[in-house]
XYZ file of C-alpha atoms in Angstrom:
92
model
C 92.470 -24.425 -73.060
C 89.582 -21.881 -72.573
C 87.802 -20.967 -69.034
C 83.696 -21.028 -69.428
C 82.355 -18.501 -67.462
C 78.237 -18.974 -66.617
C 76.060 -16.023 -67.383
C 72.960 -14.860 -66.399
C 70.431 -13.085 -68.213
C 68.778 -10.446 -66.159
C 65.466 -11.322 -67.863
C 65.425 -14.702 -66.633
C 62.220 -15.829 -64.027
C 63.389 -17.283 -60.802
C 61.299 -19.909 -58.743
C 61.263 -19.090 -55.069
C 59.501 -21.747 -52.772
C 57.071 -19.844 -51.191
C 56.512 -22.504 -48.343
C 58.786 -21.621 -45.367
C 60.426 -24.659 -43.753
C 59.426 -25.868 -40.410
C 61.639 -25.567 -37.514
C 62.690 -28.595 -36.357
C 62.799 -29.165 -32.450
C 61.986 -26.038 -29.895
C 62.688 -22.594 -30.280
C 65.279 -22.358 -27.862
C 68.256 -24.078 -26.938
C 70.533 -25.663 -24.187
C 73.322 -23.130 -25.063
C 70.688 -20.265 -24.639
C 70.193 -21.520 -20.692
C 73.950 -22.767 -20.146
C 75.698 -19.351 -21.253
C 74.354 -17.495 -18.502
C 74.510 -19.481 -16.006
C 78.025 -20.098 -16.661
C 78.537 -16.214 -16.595
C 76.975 -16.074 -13.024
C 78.617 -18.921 -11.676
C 81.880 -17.046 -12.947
C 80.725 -13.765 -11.630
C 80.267 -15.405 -7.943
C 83.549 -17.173 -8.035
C 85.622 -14.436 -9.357
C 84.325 -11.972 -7.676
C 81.932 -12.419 -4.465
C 83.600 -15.402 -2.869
C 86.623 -13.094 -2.338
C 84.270 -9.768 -1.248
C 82.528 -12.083 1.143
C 86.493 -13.147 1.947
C 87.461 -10.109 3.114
C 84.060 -8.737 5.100
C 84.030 -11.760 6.743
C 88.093 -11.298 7.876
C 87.352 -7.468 8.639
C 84.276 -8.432 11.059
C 85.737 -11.677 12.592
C 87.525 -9.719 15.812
C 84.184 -8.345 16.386
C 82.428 -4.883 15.159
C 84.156 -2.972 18.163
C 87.899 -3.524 16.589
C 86.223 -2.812 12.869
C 85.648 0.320 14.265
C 88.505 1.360 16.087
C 90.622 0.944 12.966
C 88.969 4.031 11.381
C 90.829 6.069 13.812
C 94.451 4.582 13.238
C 96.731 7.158 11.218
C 97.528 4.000 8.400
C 93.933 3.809 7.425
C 93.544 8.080 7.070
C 96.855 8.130 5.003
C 95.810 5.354 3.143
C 92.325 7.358 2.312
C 94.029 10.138 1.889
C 96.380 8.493 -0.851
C 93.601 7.188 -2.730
C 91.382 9.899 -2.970
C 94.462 11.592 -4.434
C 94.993 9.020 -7.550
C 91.866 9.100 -7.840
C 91.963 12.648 -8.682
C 94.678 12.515 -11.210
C 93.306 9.268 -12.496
C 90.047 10.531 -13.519
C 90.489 14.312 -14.273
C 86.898 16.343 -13.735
């Protein structure tokens, strides 16, 4: 049993259709318009819904008691505490 093997000589002309197809149908496509808008509806649902979660819950005893938590000791230490692994976190 013997294995044929094609060749082909270098010197050989090749025929190239010079007449570029046509596109069929338009140059974009649903996919094009669906990916991103999938991405922003994630992007909303992920993450603003809960932002707009928690301003709403930090506001909803009125701007008065927003304020007067700045001055309770948990909220400085709690400041405090992140400002420090945030230092060791991300070295200068």
């Amino acid at each position: 049993m013997s294995i044929v093997v094609p060749t082909l000589e270098l010197n050989e002309p090749t025929t190239v259709d010079p007449t570029p197809r046509k596109r069929r149908g338009p140059s974009w496509s649903w996919a094009a318009l669906i990916v991103p808008l999938v991405a922003c509806l994630y992007v909303g649902v992920v993450i603003l819904l809960p932002a707009l979660s928690v301003v709403a819950q930090a506001f909803a005893k009125g701007v008065g008691v927003f304020l007067d938590n700045f001055k309770s000791p948990e909220l400085l230490s709690s400041l405090r505490l992140t400002l420090f692994a945030s230092a060791v976190a991300v070295p200068a």
